[in-house]
GROMACS .gro file of C-alpha atoms in nm:
model
  218
    1MET     CA    1  24.493  -1.039  35.964
    2ILE     CA    2  24.600  -0.812  35.681
    3GLN     CA    3  24.909  -1.027  35.631
    4LEU     CA    4  24.709  -1.330  35.599
    5SER     CA    5  24.468  -1.169  35.351
    6THR     CA    6  24.765  -1.057  35.147
    7SER     CA    7  24.906  -1.418  35.143
    8VAL     CA    8  24.568  -1.550  35.034
    9PHE     CA    9  24.560  -1.299  34.760
   10LEU     CA   10  24.910  -1.388  34.634
   11LEU     CA   11  24.827  -1.755  34.643
   12GLY     CA   12  24.518  -1.703  34.453
   13GLY     CA   13  24.718  -1.513  34.184
   14LEU     CA   14  24.971  -1.785  34.166
   15LEU     CA   15  24.683  -2.054  34.111
   16GLY     CA   16  24.526  -1.828  33.853
   17LEU     CA   17  24.860  -1.824  33.650
   18CYS     CA   18  24.883  -2.208  33.684
   19LEU     CA   19  24.524  -2.235  33.549
   20LEU     CA   20  24.606  -2.012  33.255
   21GLU     CA   21  24.923  -2.199  33.162
   22PRO     CA   22  24.736  -2.463  32.949
   23VAL     CA   23  24.572  -2.186  32.752
   24LEU     CA   24  24.898  -2.005  32.698
   25MET     CA   25  25.048  -2.335  32.576
   26THR     CA   26  24.800  -2.345  32.302
   27LEU     CA   27  24.955  -2.031  32.133
   28THR     CA   28  25.188  -2.078  31.842
   29PRO     CA   29  25.542  -2.152  31.991
   30ALA     CA   30  25.779  -1.851  31.928
   31SER     CA   31  26.023  -2.096  31.753
   32MET     CA   32  25.777  -2.128  31.478
   33CYS     CA   33  25.776  -1.763  31.381
   34THR     CA   34  26.109  -1.757  31.204
   35PRO     CA   35  26.056  -2.046  30.967
   36LEU     CA   36  25.705  -1.920  30.896
   37LYS     CA   37  25.811  -1.572  30.811
   38THR     CA   38  26.092  -1.724  30.595
   39LEU     CA   39  25.820  -1.927  30.419
   40ASN     CA   40  25.606  -1.617  30.384
   41GLU     CA   41  25.882  -1.426  30.213
   42SER     CA   42  25.877  -1.693  29.955
   43LEU     CA   43  25.499  -1.685  29.917
   44SER     CA   44  25.511  -1.315  29.858
   45HIS     CA   45  25.643  -1.397  29.512
   46ARG     CA   46  25.379  -1.634  29.420
   47ARG     CA   47  25.211  -1.415  29.159
   48ARG     CA   48  25.512  -1.399  28.941
   49TYR     CA   49  25.585  -1.771  28.969
   50MET     CA   50  25.248  -1.922  28.984
   51LYS     CA   51  25.056  -1.694  28.744
   52HIS     CA   52  25.289  -1.514  28.503
   53ASN     CA   53  25.487  -1.837  28.425
   54PHE     CA   54  25.186  -2.043  28.348
   55PRO     CA   55  24.932  -2.033  28.055
   56ILE     CA   56  24.613  -1.837  28.115
   57ASN     CA   57  24.353  -2.042  28.305
   58TYR     CA   58  24.597  -2.320  28.364
   59THR     CA   59  24.470  -2.562  28.627
   60ILE     CA   60  24.587  -2.869  28.810
   61ARG     CA   61  24.398  -3.171  28.952
   62VAL     CA   62  24.381  -3.183  29.326
   63ARG     CA   63  24.166  -3.351  29.589
   64GLN     CA   64  23.872  -3.152  29.705
   65ARG     CA   65  24.005  -3.139  30.055
   66GLU     CA   66  24.326  -2.971  29.920
   67VAL     CA   67  24.129  -2.667  29.817
   68PHE     CA   68  24.169  -2.552  30.183
   69LYS     CA   69  24.025  -2.196  30.235
   70LEU     CA   70  23.949  -1.970  30.529
   71SER     CA   71  23.587  -2.082  30.504
   72ASN     CA   72  23.693  -2.440  30.566
   73ILE     CA   73  23.855  -2.348  30.890
   74SER     CA   74  23.545  -2.138  31.013
   75ARG     CA   75  23.331  -2.433  30.934
   76MET     CA   76  23.542  -2.682  31.117
   77LYS     CA   77  23.558  -2.457  31.423
   78LEU     CA   78  23.178  -2.428  31.426
   79GLN     CA   79  23.139  -2.808  31.386
   80GLY     CA   80  23.385  -2.889  31.652
   81GLU     CA   81  23.328  -2.660  31.950
   82GLY     CA   82  23.652  -2.602  32.138
   83LEU     CA   83  23.866  -2.761  31.847
   84ASP     CA   84  24.229  -2.742  31.945
   85GLU     CA   85  24.421  -2.494  31.727
   86VAL     CA   86  24.711  -2.741  31.703
   87VAL     CA   87  24.489  -2.998  31.536
   88LEU     CA   88  24.402  -2.740  31.264
   89GLN     CA   89  24.765  -2.647  31.245
   90ARG     CA   90  24.863  -3.027  31.186
   91LEU     CA   91  24.589  -3.044  30.915
   92TRP     CA   92  24.734  -2.733  30.753
   93PHE     CA   93  25.071  -2.902  30.708
   94GLN     CA   94  24.912  -3.221  30.577
   95VAL     CA   95  24.709  -3.030  30.316
   96ASN     CA   96  24.977  -2.824  30.179
   97GLN     CA   97  25.231  -3.094  30.172
   98GLY     CA   98  25.015  -3.258  29.905
   99VAL     CA   99  24.952  -2.927  29.725
  100LEU     CA  100  25.313  -2.840  29.678
  101LYS     CA  101  25.394  -3.201  29.557
  102LYS     CA  102  25.114  -3.171  29.299
  103ILE     CA  103  25.235  -2.830  29.176
  104ILE     CA  104  25.603  -2.953  29.133
  105ARG     CA  105  25.481  -3.271  28.963
  106VAL     CA  106  25.326  -3.084  28.674
  107MET     CA  107  25.644  -2.889  28.604
  108PRO     CA  108  25.904  -3.002  28.363
  109ASP     CA  109  26.263  -2.982  28.490
  110ARG     CA  110  26.331  -2.657  28.288
  111HIS     CA  111  26.009  -2.482  28.399
  112PRO     CA  112  26.102  -2.128  28.509
  113SER     CA  113  25.901  -2.184  28.820
  114ARG     CA  114  26.049  -2.510  28.932
  115PRO     CA  115  26.335  -2.379  29.127
  116TYR     CA  116  26.105  -2.140  29.311
  117THR     CA  117  25.860  -2.412  29.401
  118ALA     CA  118  26.136  -2.648  29.517
  119GLU     CA  119  26.271  -2.383  29.745
  120LEU     CA  120  25.909  -2.315  29.871
  121GLU     CA  121  25.878  -2.686  29.952
  122ARG     CA  122  26.221  -2.692  30.128
  123ARG     CA  123  26.119  -2.398  30.351
  124PHE     CA  124  25.772  -2.560  30.413
  125LYS     CA  125  25.954  -2.875  30.532
  126ASP     CA  126  26.182  -2.671  30.759
  127ALA     CA  127  25.872  -2.512  30.908
  128GLU     CA  128  25.715  -2.856  30.962
  129GLY     CA  129  26.023  -2.989  31.124
  130VAL     CA  130  26.023  -2.710  31.384
  131PHE     CA  131  25.650  -2.750  31.434
  132VAL     CA  132  25.691  -3.115  31.521
  133HIS     CA  133  25.980  -3.049  31.765
  134SER     CA  134  25.798  -2.759  31.932
  135HIS     CA  135  25.528  -2.990  32.080
  136PRO     CA  136  25.540  -3.289  32.298
  137ALA     CA  137  25.525  -3.631  32.110
  138GLU     CA  138  25.201  -3.694  32.287
  139VAL     CA  139  25.032  -3.418  32.081
  140PHE     CA  140  25.076  -3.630  31.761
  141GLN     CA  141  24.954  -3.948  31.922
  142GLN     CA  142  24.625  -3.828  32.034
  143GLU     CA  143  24.319  -3.939  31.853
  144LEU     CA  144  24.195  -3.669  31.602
  145PRO     CA  145  23.833  -3.536  31.633
  146GLU     CA  146  23.603  -3.715  31.391
  147THR     CA  147  23.553  -3.434  31.149
  148ILE     CA  148  23.931  -3.387  31.123
  149GLN     CA  149  23.997  -3.751  31.091
  150ASP     CA  150  23.756  -3.786  30.805
  151ILE     CA  151  23.947  -3.510  30.621
  152TRP     CA  152  24.286  -3.672  30.705
  153ASP     CA  153  24.162  -3.993  30.562
  154CYS     CA  154  24.060  -3.829  30.234
  155LEU     CA  155  24.401  -3.662  30.200
  156THR     CA  156  24.596  -3.985  30.258
  157GLU     CA  157  24.370  -4.219  30.053
  158GLU     CA  158  24.542  -4.386  29.744
  159PRO     CA  159  24.474  -4.177  29.441
  160ASP     CA  160  24.324  -4.458  29.246
  161ARG     CA  161  24.069  -4.511  29.525
  162VAL     CA  162  23.959  -4.157  29.531
  163PRO     CA  163  23.611  -4.106  29.357
  164GLU     CA  164  23.595  -3.889  29.057
  165SER     CA  165  23.358  -3.653  29.227
  166SER     CA  166  23.636  -3.585  29.502
  167TRP     CA  167  23.878  -3.431  29.254
  168ARG     CA  168  23.882  -3.055  29.163
  169LEU     CA  169  24.062  -2.839  28.928
  170ALA     CA  170  24.243  -2.533  29.073
  171SER     CA  171  24.511  -2.289  28.955
  172PRO     CA  172  24.853  -2.300  29.115
  173LYS     CA  173  24.811  -1.942  29.220
  174SER     CA  174  24.480  -1.995  29.385
  175LEU     CA  175  24.621  -2.297  29.574
  176LEU     CA  176  24.917  -2.082  29.708
  177ASP     CA  177  24.671  -1.798  29.792
  178ASN     CA  178  24.491  -2.044  30.016
  179PHE     CA  179  24.815  -2.173  30.149
  180CYS     CA  180  24.916  -1.812  30.246
  181GLN     CA  181  24.582  -1.694  30.394
  182THR     CA  182  24.524  -2.004  30.606
  183MET     CA  183  24.888  -1.980  30.740
  184TYR     CA  184  24.818  -1.625  30.861
  185CYS     CA  185  24.493  -1.741  31.018
  186LEU     CA  186  24.629  -2.053  31.200
  187PHE     CA  187  24.961  -1.894  31.306
  188SER     CA  188  24.842  -1.540  31.355
  189GLU     CA  189  25.073  -1.470  31.646
  190CYS     CA  190  25.378  -1.471  31.413
  191PHE     CA  191  25.211  -1.207  31.188
  192ALA     CA  192  25.048  -0.985  31.439
  193SER     CA  193  25.067  -0.614  31.342
  194GLN     CA  194  25.199  -0.385  31.606
  195GLU     CA  195  24.970  -0.098  31.472
  196ALA     CA  196  24.638  -0.266  31.480
  197GLN     CA  197  24.494  -0.613  31.541
  198GLN     CA  198  24.409  -0.778  31.217
  199ASP     CA  199  24.146  -1.062  31.162
  200TYR     CA  200  24.355  -1.280  30.945
  201CYS     CA  201  24.084  -1.544  30.950
  202GLY     CA  202  23.824  -1.295  30.805
  203VAL     CA  203  23.771  -1.320  30.435
  204PHE     CA  204  23.708  -0.941  30.432
  205HIS     CA  205  24.049  -0.876  30.538
  206TRP     CA  206  24.197  -1.034  30.230
  207LYS     CA  207  23.951  -0.858  29.999
  208LYS     CA  208  24.062  -0.503  30.102
  209GLY     CA  209  24.330  -0.510  29.828
  210ARG     CA  210  24.557  -0.287  30.028
  211LYS     CA  211  24.922  -0.361  30.025
  212LYS     CA  212  25.055  -0.356  30.380
  213ASP     CA  213  25.402  -0.436  30.526
  214LEU     CA  214  25.265  -0.760  30.688
  215GLN     CA  215  25.020  -0.868  30.416
  216PRO     CA  216  25.187  -1.063  30.140
  217GLU     CA  217  25.116  -1.023  29.772
  218SER     CA  218  24.790  -1.168  29.661
   0.00000   0.00000   0.00000
């Protein structure tokens, strides 16, 4: 009788692990962490290249949806209950692909920040390649939730068809600040501190103004 109870207990444990597997699969694949940390190393120099090498109050024209902040992520999670993290990560890549292209486009060939930005874009593409290969093809064939699809459509619409009201002016530095903070939020497993759990999706965390080993320059 005792042996039977033990067998049932073990079987229940195995079933529990099987049920947990889909949840674990939603975490950031370990293969993503190396390219993201490499990308983060470049982002840590953004003050020098995106602020000091530009005129004071310099801004570029971007789509409203490309001003992608932590508050946008919080809002989307509230609107779409149970929203898959991978969907938000896909959106993050789509947004920042356009942001980097627009920053590079405004720089003359001899601009002191152009090599830095080109290298940042290369590292971003490397991370995107690993992201795509870290998930089954079916993940990218699934229909996007309506709220995400609307944003995706805005990001991919031809520029001459975008209403004037949908354009915004933003500084290159602020765009890369958003880039970095949302990366920490959506791929938090790659930047988790061993000392204490950090809420990288919380705006307060980024307003502390403390320099930590894992917190990039802002």
